[in-house]
Amino acid sequence: MTHFKTQLILSNHWFKQEDMAPKFEIKRQLLQRTDRVKGVDLHPSEPWLLANLYNGNIYIWNTSDQTLVKSFEVCELPVRTAKFVARKQWIITGSDDMLIRVYNYNTMDKVKVFEAHTDYIRCIAIHPTLPVILTCSDDTLIKLWDWEKGWNCTQQFEGHSHFVMQVTFNPKDTNTFASASLDRTVKVWNVGQPNPNFTLEGHDKGVNCIDYFTGGDRPYLISGADDKLIKIWDYQSKACVQTLEGHQHNIACVCFHPELPLIISGSEDGTIKLWHATTYRLENTLDYRLERVWALGYCKGSNNIAVGYDEGAIVLKVGREEPVASMDSSGKVIWARHNEVQTVNIKSLGPEVELVDGERLQLAVKDLGSSDLYPQTLQHNPNGRFVTVCGDGEYIVYTALAWRNKSFGQALEFAWSSDSNEYCVRESASKVKIFKNFQEKTSLKLDFNAEGIYGGFLIGVRSADFIVFYDWEGHVIRRIDVAVKTVHWSESGEYVAIVGESSFYILRFDAGVVETALASDSAGADPDGIDDAFDLLNEISESVKTAVWVGDCFIYNNASWRLNYCVGGEVTTLYHLDRPMYLLGYLATQNRVFLIDKDFSIISYTLLLSMIEFKTLVAREDLEAAMALVPSIPEDQHNNIARYLDSKGFPAEALQVATDQHYKFDLAIQLGDLDVAHSIATTLDSGPKWKQLGELAMSTGKLKVAEACLWRAQDFSGIMLLYSAQGNKQGLASLATKAAEGGKHNVAFLALFLLGQLESCMELLVSAKRLPEAAFFCRTYLPSKMSEVTKIWKKDLEKQNPKAAEALADPAEYPNLFPDLEWALKAEQYAASLNQQSHPAGMYQQFEGNALRNLIAEVQELEASGGAIPTSAGSSPLKAASPVIADPEPFMGLGHKEEENVKVEEEEEEEVFQETEEESSVTTRQVLSHSPTPTPQRSLAAHTASLAMNHLPPAAEDEEEEETVEEAGEEEEEEELFDDAGEAVEEVPGVAGVDDDDWGLEDDEETV
């Protein structure tokens, strides 16, 4: 909240009158610049401002988000009055065309239009309960209209001799109303009587405005006139009680604030003045530089005030909406509604009444008495025997039970000590007095302007940007440089919460250090007090509205109206409040925290004391005592305290307390407790849980447990990593079968590939309809199967793209298009012979260079030297043979043009190339036959080395397992084979019309 200063305040009465005046905070909620505003009204339930303009329009603005909600073009003449009728969803307007118009503000339909007067309509007054309205006009008449009788004029009131400027109903007696006229009089009327009851005379010029006093029992009426004066009348004695002077021009509007002891006036001098309704002091003057003031609007139950100007409209929030109330430790609540004091007792509900979170308590309200001053604060002393009311620059101490005056005096603020017999008061910016047993004890010597005081174990005196703590003897304890809004002490005095505008601080107070320093007279050595008196524990960035301590737990509600509590720096949200509520206190016997709203409705929420004590002990790291409290905490709260334990770094204890199996499993994994995690995983039987457990077991070297868990999770990728690291041939074979059955073709392919089962790899590709990949695989690893796979591919491709299928070259028919095909066949046999042997993992370094072997070159060297080329078991050594070259068909001259052994006539080749390029850019045959000679050499060589190293015995030595796991990581890139193959197919123009989905293999994203 901010105070309007500098250019917004013409007279500095706010500060000049500080010694006696209460402070009413003022906050601007809306400012809209428009044409001249002649009237304003506030909606009773929506955040809406209604403004009627001199240009003939009316507008509705939302005061919360500053947006225009509705607008109506009423007429071309000035609209001088407009009012909400919330119970009918209407707006009623009166204008210079002498018509009354009724609109539905939801549908914007025009409900009724009728001529009401023979001259300008000045004002409309809505009866609070009956279906009638009053109108007044420059024709000197006042009329009563009944909308349930077809808007008939049921009565006419005559008596004024000049324009009637305003009419208003008496809120305390709705059968009477008052009127103001330029004939210099105020008249009071009875509904049902055509003549006035009486006339109030006293103004020297025309009276423009009137209003009734709404608070308390004073029979007051206020009027403002062109003589620049404001008069307060007692309509029972018909006497003028007070005349207020201060405006420099005509008074255009006046009102009593419906909730605060304020009189508000607006003048054509452009200013708004706030006067105290009891003392009639001028409290403040506001000038928003919007030229002349024409109208004021308010709504009962709200602190908002609307003002209409020549150049726009504003909405101000005056004072605070927090109710003046206090609750003692036994549950007795006392509140002040204006000057009336009432009480309720929460304990009167009895144990048989079941309290529901968030619901209003049905309590019997008892009138306790009245206050001799307007209460701005009300607070119990610690033992609940006395209640202090402070306001109007004074304080009164009452007895809580009988409401008898015990003590009184001057005070801008009042604060109780933790000792119920001591208190302090701030009489001015430089004087703070301390009392004990209602007798003045001492006073504080201040060298700064005191803007506020706070009680508790120490006295806190606030200035603009710091606070100084004193003990109750007047010694300086510590100065803390922070802008303070409120201070809250815990019951033990060990902790204090210092609340600022946007954050609060939790500090520990060391009474022992202070006592020692005071005893040694070292406290006065430093003007800032004792260095070690306070320790900062936590700083939390939240705006606190109201707060209470319960033990070491700080309970508060924030600016977002969430009910939170803080223990050990940990903030927990209890409830989201549906409207502004303010904390009263906590009753441990009921385990509930109590709040009150602006309508004095009391609401409660559950907050277990055992939960607070548990968290307090954990924050103090007293785990033994905390765990002893667990049985007293309801089981449905165990997961909450387990999470709190975990957040504080005690996962083992959290595992003992938690009841949610999923959360317990996560804790067991965090702690590395395989037994507990395995037990929970068995109960839940969830794939992700088994996978987590398997990964934990693998990371801790429990490979058999990991294997079992990964199989339960069907985590084929993890099993692949494990088996490949172990060199487990039987396991890989089983994995290949299960993965293929489960549709995990990537894993199945890699397992078969590591086992050296190349034909099975090819069959898997064919069965998965990945025929282009199968053909390329055979070109690289199984040249003897190229022809077989190509036939299958062509047959399948003919169904979708016959021309592309025809372009495929079969190696059996066109071996000339496949360079070194014969040597590749021999190298295939040679590789098969090399892969007959298995070697243990310990021999890896001896075979590490196999990846660089060139098998085709080795075969060529063996044949050139006349040696026999080794083959697989049961086969004869290969002998050199002349290749058989088939004559290509005329249109098939699409071979690799850079190969010297391809002889095709140039013209035929170019013609066919152009024809085929139009169909598919480059034929698949060209891709198949375009592989340069080194490609199969390197592929077969690398393949041979890879297979030779991965054909390990079923059980490798235990001491080699960790090393094997690390080496197996090098195999992870193999998992991307299918994806890479898919990309290769997309580059083949001859099958551009075929995508992965057409081949029927899902896009398996699993990787090792």
PDB file of N, CA and C in Angstrom, residues 79 141 205 261 326 358 423 477 506 625 644 680 711 767 793 808 844 911:
ATOM      1  N   VAL A  79     -26.233  12.836 -19.889  1.00  0.00           N
ATOM      2  CA  VAL A  79     -26.817  11.883 -18.938  1.00  0.00           C
ATOM      3  C   VAL A  79     -26.320  12.301 -17.559  1.00  0.00           C
ATOM      4  N   LEU A 141     -39.928  18.913  -8.998  1.00  0.00           N
ATOM      5  CA  LEU A 141     -40.730  17.794  -8.502  1.00  0.00           C
ATOM      6  C   LEU A 141     -39.839  16.589  -8.157  1.00  0.00           C
ATOM      7  N   LYS A 205     -26.494  29.597  -0.012  1.00  0.00           N
ATOM      8  CA  LYS A 205     -26.709  29.430  -1.454  1.00  0.00           C
ATOM      9  C   LYS A 205     -27.308  28.050  -1.689  1.00  0.00           C
ATOM     10  N   PRO A 261     -14.717   5.944   9.565  1.00  0.00           N
ATOM     11  CA  PRO A 261     -15.200   7.201  10.167  1.00  0.00           C
ATOM     12  C   PRO A 261     -14.721   8.405   9.379  1.00  0.00           C
ATOM     13  N   SER A 326      -9.839  -9.808  17.130  1.00  0.00           N
ATOM     14  CA  SER A 326      -8.767 -10.477  17.864  1.00  0.00           C
ATOM     15  C   SER A 326      -9.325 -11.729  18.528  1.00  0.00           C
ATOM     16  N   GLY A 358     -12.905 -24.763   5.363  1.00  0.00           N
ATOM     17  CA  GLY A 358     -13.363 -23.748   4.428  1.00  0.00           C
ATOM     18  C   GLY A 358     -14.798 -23.311   4.589  1.00  0.00           C
ATOM     19  N   TYR A 423       2.999  -3.055  28.553  1.00  0.00           N
ATOM     20  CA  TYR A 423       2.669  -2.620  27.201  1.00  0.00           C
ATOM     21  C   TYR A 423       3.381  -1.309  26.920  1.00  0.00           C
ATOM     22  N   ILE A 477      18.846  -3.216  22.003  1.00  0.00           N
ATOM     23  CA  ILE A 477      19.322  -4.593  21.818  1.00  0.00           C
ATOM     24  C   ILE A 477      19.972  -4.755  20.449  1.00  0.00           C
ATOM     25  N   ILE A 506      13.158 -14.968   8.962  1.00  0.00           N
ATOM     26  CA  ILE A 506      13.059 -15.692  10.228  1.00  0.00           C
ATOM     27  C   ILE A 506      14.415 -15.565  10.931  1.00  0.00           C
ATOM     28  N   ALA A 625      13.332 -38.148  18.511  1.00  0.00           N
ATOM     29  CA  ALA A 625      12.068 -37.639  19.043  1.00  0.00           C
ATOM     30  C   ALA A 625      11.031 -37.492  17.932  1.00  0.00           C
ATOM     31  N   TYR A 644       8.863 -34.646   3.536  1.00  0.00           N
ATOM     32  CA  TYR A 644       9.580 -33.623   4.299  1.00  0.00           C
ATOM     33  C   TYR A 644      10.931 -34.167   4.782  1.00  0.00           C
ATOM     34  N   ILE A 680       9.222 -54.394  -3.566  1.00  0.00           N
ATOM     35  CA  ILE A 680       8.169 -53.487  -4.040  1.00  0.00           C
ATOM     36  C   ILE A 680       7.910 -53.703  -5.526  1.00  0.00           C
ATOM     37  N   TRP A 711      14.776 -58.800 -17.847  1.00  0.00           N
ATOM     38  CA  TRP A 711      13.843 -59.684 -18.542  1.00  0.00           C
ATOM     39  C   TRP A 711      12.412 -59.420 -18.079  1.00  0.00           C
ATOM     40  N   SER A 767      11.775 -60.681 -43.636  1.00  0.00           N
ATOM     41  CA  SER A 767      10.488 -60.885 -42.966  1.00  0.00           C
ATOM     42  C   SER A 767       9.879 -59.572 -42.490  1.00  0.00           C
ATOM     43  N   TRP A 793      12.878 -58.626 -53.757  1.00  0.00           N
ATOM     44  CA  TRP A 793      12.682 -57.167 -53.780  1.00  0.00           C
ATOM     45  C   TRP A 793      11.929 -56.746 -55.027  1.00  0.00           C
ATOM     46  N   LEU A 808      15.853 -52.780 -61.429  1.00  0.00           N
ATOM     47  CA  LEU A 808      16.757 -53.499 -60.541  1.00  0.00           C
ATOM     48  C   LEU A 808      17.520 -54.572 -61.304  1.00  0.00           C
ATOM     49  N   TYR A 844      41.573 -59.892 -26.647  1.00  0.00           N
ATOM     50  CA  TYR A 844      41.067 -58.814 -27.519  1.00  0.00           C
ATOM     51  C   TYR A 844      42.199 -58.060 -28.213  1.00  0.00           C
ATOM     52  N   GLU A 911      20.314 -42.631 -73.871  1.00  0.00           N
ATOM     53  CA  GLU A 911      18.877 -42.604 -74.112  1.00  0.00           C
ATOM     54  C   GLU A 911      18.111 -43.244 -72.948  1.00  0.00           C
TER      55      GLU A 911
END
